[in-house]
CSV table of C-alpha atoms in Angstrom, one decimal:
chain,number,residue,atom,x,y,z
A,1,MET,CA,-87.8,148.9,-125.2
A,2,SER,CA,-90.5,145.9,-125.1
A,3,LYS,CA,-93.7,146.6,-126.7
A,4,TYR,CA,-96.2,147.8,-124.9
A,5,THR,CA,-100.0,149.0,-125.4
A,6,ILE,CA,-101.8,151.1,-122.8
A,7,PRO,CA,-105.0,149.7,-121.5
A,8,THR,CA,-108.5,149.6,-123.8
A,9,ALA,CA,-109.9,151.7,-120.6
A,10,THR,CA,-108.2,154.5,-120.8
A,11,ARG,CA,-109.7,157.8,-121.5
A,12,ILE,CA,-108.4,161.6,-122.0
A,13,GLY,CA,-109.8,162.5,-118.6
A,14,HIS,CA,-109.4,166.9,-119.7
A,15,VAL,CA,-108.0,169.5,-121.7
A,16,HIS,CA,-106.1,172.3,-120.2
A,17,LEU,CA,-106.9,175.8,-121.9
A,18,LYS,CA,-104.2,178.9,-122.0
A,19,VAL,CA,-106.5,181.6,-122.9
A,20,SER,CA,-106.3,185.0,-122.7
A,21,ASP,CA,-109.8,186.6,-120.6
A,22,ILE,CA,-111.4,184.1,-118.2
A,23,GLN,CA,-115.2,185.4,-118.7
A,24,LYS,CA,-115.1,185.6,-122.7
A,25,ALA,CA,-113.4,182.0,-122.2
A,26,LEU,CA,-116.7,181.5,-119.8
A,27,ASP,CA,-118.9,183.5,-121.4
A,28,PHE,CA,-118.1,181.1,-124.5
A,29,TYR,CA,-117.7,177.8,-123.0
A,30,GLN,CA,-120.7,177.8,-120.1
A,31,GLY,CA,-122.8,180.1,-121.7
A,32,LEU,CA,-123.4,179.0,-125.1
A,33,LEU,CA,-121.7,175.1,-125.3
A,34,GLY,CA,-123.7,174.8,-121.3
A,35,PHE,CA,-120.4,173.4,-119.3
A,36,GLU,CA,-121.0,174.1,-115.7
A,37,LEU,CA,-118.5,175.8,-113.4
A,38,VAL,CA,-117.1,173.8,-110.6
A,39,THR,CA,-114.8,176.4,-109.0
A,40,MET,CA,-112.4,178.6,-109.8
A,41,TYR,CA,-108.9,178.9,-109.0
A,42,GLY,CA,-108.2,182.2,-107.8
A,43,LYS,CA,-109.3,184.9,-110.4
A,44,ASP,CA,-107.2,183.4,-113.0
A,45,ALA,CA,-108.6,180.0,-113.6
A,46,ALA,CA,-111.6,178.2,-114.4
A,47,PHE,CA,-112.7,174.8,-114.0
A,48,ILE,CA,-115.3,173.3,-116.3
A,49,SER,CA,-117.7,169.9,-116.7
A,50,ALA,CA,-120.9,168.3,-117.9
A,51,GLY,CA,-122.8,166.3,-115.1
A,52,GLY,CA,-120.5,167.1,-112.1
A,53,TYR,CA,-116.8,165.1,-113.1
A,54,HIS,CA,-114.3,167.4,-111.5
A,55,HIS,CA,-113.3,169.0,-114.7
A,56,HIS,CA,-113.3,168.2,-117.9
A,57,ILE,CA,-111.5,171.5,-119.6
A,58,GLY,CA,-109.3,174.0,-117.2
A,59,LEU,CA,-109.4,177.5,-118.6
A,60,ASN,CA,-106.5,179.4,-117.1
A,61,THR,CA,-104.7,183.0,-118.1
A,62,TRP,CA,-101.3,182.2,-115.9
A,63,GLN,CA,-99.2,182.8,-119.1
A,64,SER,CA,-101.2,184.3,-121.5
A,65,LYS,CA,-103.9,187.0,-120.2
A,66,GLY,CA,-104.7,189.1,-122.7
A,67,GLY,CA,-102.4,187.5,-125.3
A,68,LYS,CA,-102.8,187.2,-128.7
A,69,PRO,CA,-104.4,183.8,-130.6
A,70,ALA,CA,-101.1,181.5,-130.9
A,71,PRO,CA,-100.5,181.2,-134.8
A,72,LYS,CA,-102.2,178.6,-137.1
A,73,ASN,CA,-99.0,177.6,-138.7
A,74,ALA,CA,-97.0,176.7,-135.3
A,75,ALA,CA,-97.2,173.3,-133.0
A,76,GLY,CA,-99.8,173.3,-131.2
A,77,LEU,CA,-103.5,171.8,-130.1
A,78,PHE,CA,-105.7,171.6,-133.5
A,79,HIS,CA,-108.6,171.4,-131.7
A,80,THR,CA,-110.5,169.9,-128.7
A,81,ALA,CA,-112.9,167.3,-129.9
A,82,ILE,CA,-116.6,167.2,-127.4
A,83,LEU,CA,-117.8,164.3,-127.7
A,84,LEU,CA,-121.9,164.3,-127.1
A,85,PRO,CA,-124.3,161.4,-126.0
A,86,THR,CA,-126.6,161.5,-129.0
A,87,ARG,CA,-126.7,163.2,-132.5
A,88,ARG,CA,-130.1,164.8,-131.1
A,89,ASP,CA,-127.7,166.3,-128.6
A,90,LEU,CA,-125.2,167.5,-131.7
A,91,ALA,CA,-128.1,168.7,-133.5
A,92,ILE,CA,-129.8,170.9,-130.7
A,93,LEU,CA,-126.2,171.9,-129.6
A,94,PHE,CA,-125.6,173.3,-133.6
A,95,LYS,CA,-129.2,175.3,-133.5
A,96,ARG,CA,-128.0,177.1,-130.4
A,97,LEU,CA,-124.8,177.9,-132.5
A,98,ILE,CA,-127.1,179.0,-135.5
A,99,ASP,CA,-129.3,181.2,-133.4
A,100,ALA,CA,-126.6,182.9,-131.8
A,101,GLN,CA,-125.2,183.7,-135.4
A,102,TYR,CA,-121.7,182.2,-133.8
A,103,PRO,CA,-119.3,181.6,-137.0
A,104,LEU,CA,-118.7,177.6,-137.8
A,105,THR,CA,-115.6,176.6,-139.1
A,106,GLY,CA,-116.8,173.2,-140.8
A,107,ALA,CA,-119.0,170.7,-140.5
A,108,ALA,CA,-118.8,166.9,-141.7
A,109,ASP,CA,-119.4,163.5,-141.6
A,110,HIS,CA,-116.9,161.3,-140.9
A,111,GLY,CA,-118.2,157.7,-141.2
A,112,VAL,CA,-118.1,156.6,-137.9
A,113,SER,CA,-118.8,159.9,-136.7
A,114,GLU,CA,-120.5,163.8,-137.3
A,115,ALA,CA,-119.1,166.8,-136.2
A,116,ILE,CA,-119.6,170.4,-136.0
A,117,TYR,CA,-116.3,172.9,-136.0
A,118,LEU,CA,-115.6,176.1,-134.6
A,119,ASP,CA,-113.1,178.2,-132.9
A,120,ASP,CA,-113.5,179.5,-129.3
A,121,PRO,CA,-112.6,183.4,-128.4
A,122,ASP,CA,-109.1,182.7,-128.5
A,123,GLU,CA,-109.4,180.7,-131.8
A,124,ASN,CA,-108.7,177.1,-130.1
A,125,GLY,CA,-110.3,175.0,-132.7
A,126,VAL,CA,-113.2,172.8,-130.6
A,127,GLU,CA,-114.9,169.8,-132.6
A,128,LEU,CA,-118.5,168.7,-131.2
A,129,TYR,CA,-119.3,165.3,-132.5
A,130,TRP,CA,-121.2,162.4,-131.5
A,131,ASP,CA,-120.1,158.7,-133.0
A,132,ARG,CA,-122.4,156.1,-134.6
A,133,PRO,CA,-122.8,153.4,-132.9
A,134,ARG,CA,-119.4,150.3,-133.0
A,135,GLU,CA,-122.1,148.2,-135.3
A,136,LYS,CA,-122.7,151.0,-138.0
A,137,TRP,CA,-118.9,152.6,-138.6
A,138,PRO,CA,-117.7,151.6,-141.9
A,139,LEU,CA,-114.8,148.8,-142.6
A,140,ASN,CA,-112.6,148.9,-145.0
A,141,PRO,CA,-112.1,145.0,-147.1
A,142,ASP,CA,-109.4,144.3,-144.4
A,143,GLY,CA,-111.7,145.1,-141.0
A,144,SER,CA,-110.1,148.4,-140.7
A,145,ILE,CA,-112.0,151.2,-139.8
A,146,GLN,CA,-112.7,153.4,-142.9
A,147,MET,CA,-113.1,157.2,-142.2
A,148,PHE,CA,-113.5,159.8,-144.8
A,149,THR,CA,-114.4,163.7,-144.7
A,150,ARG,CA,-118.2,164.1,-146.5
A,151,GLN,CA,-120.7,166.9,-146.8
A,152,LEU,CA,-122.8,166.7,-143.2
A,153,ASP,CA,-126.8,166.2,-143.7
A,154,ILE,CA,-127.2,169.3,-141.9
A,155,GLU,CA,-131.4,168.9,-142.5
A,156,GLY,CA,-131.1,165.7,-141.2
A,157,LEU,CA,-129.3,166.3,-138.6
A,158,LEU,CA,-131.7,169.6,-137.9
A,159,GLY,CA,-134.4,166.9,-138.2
A,160,GLU,CA,-133.2,165.4,-135.1
A,161,ILE,CA,-135.0,168.4,-132.9
């Protein structure tokens, strides 16, 4: 098979999650994180977005209504990464989570980005992050991107608001 490189303009359009309870999922993604409900697909699926896109996240109970979360040690989704436009946007959402006393699973500075980690009500991992401008990404001597996991400057982040 010949070598193929996917086009550079390619983007991941949406994620579709199996959830146990549509309303609980909407309370989290819409009520807490601020996504907009675009449409319901019957009683068992909801499509939500930011900025009027047809959907960034699909939620359904077609095979999972009332079900238990997937085991952490099984193959599957590690997390859904939600890219916010600015550091200030991440700070605002982080403060919202703090005020709601929503449990976090981590926070990190990855050099190229800063991130907050949490689980949705079905224990699906969620990463909320912003990317630093590309020209500020740390590089290795060979020019490759140098990613790492360091402690997030929480005071600095919250200082954005």
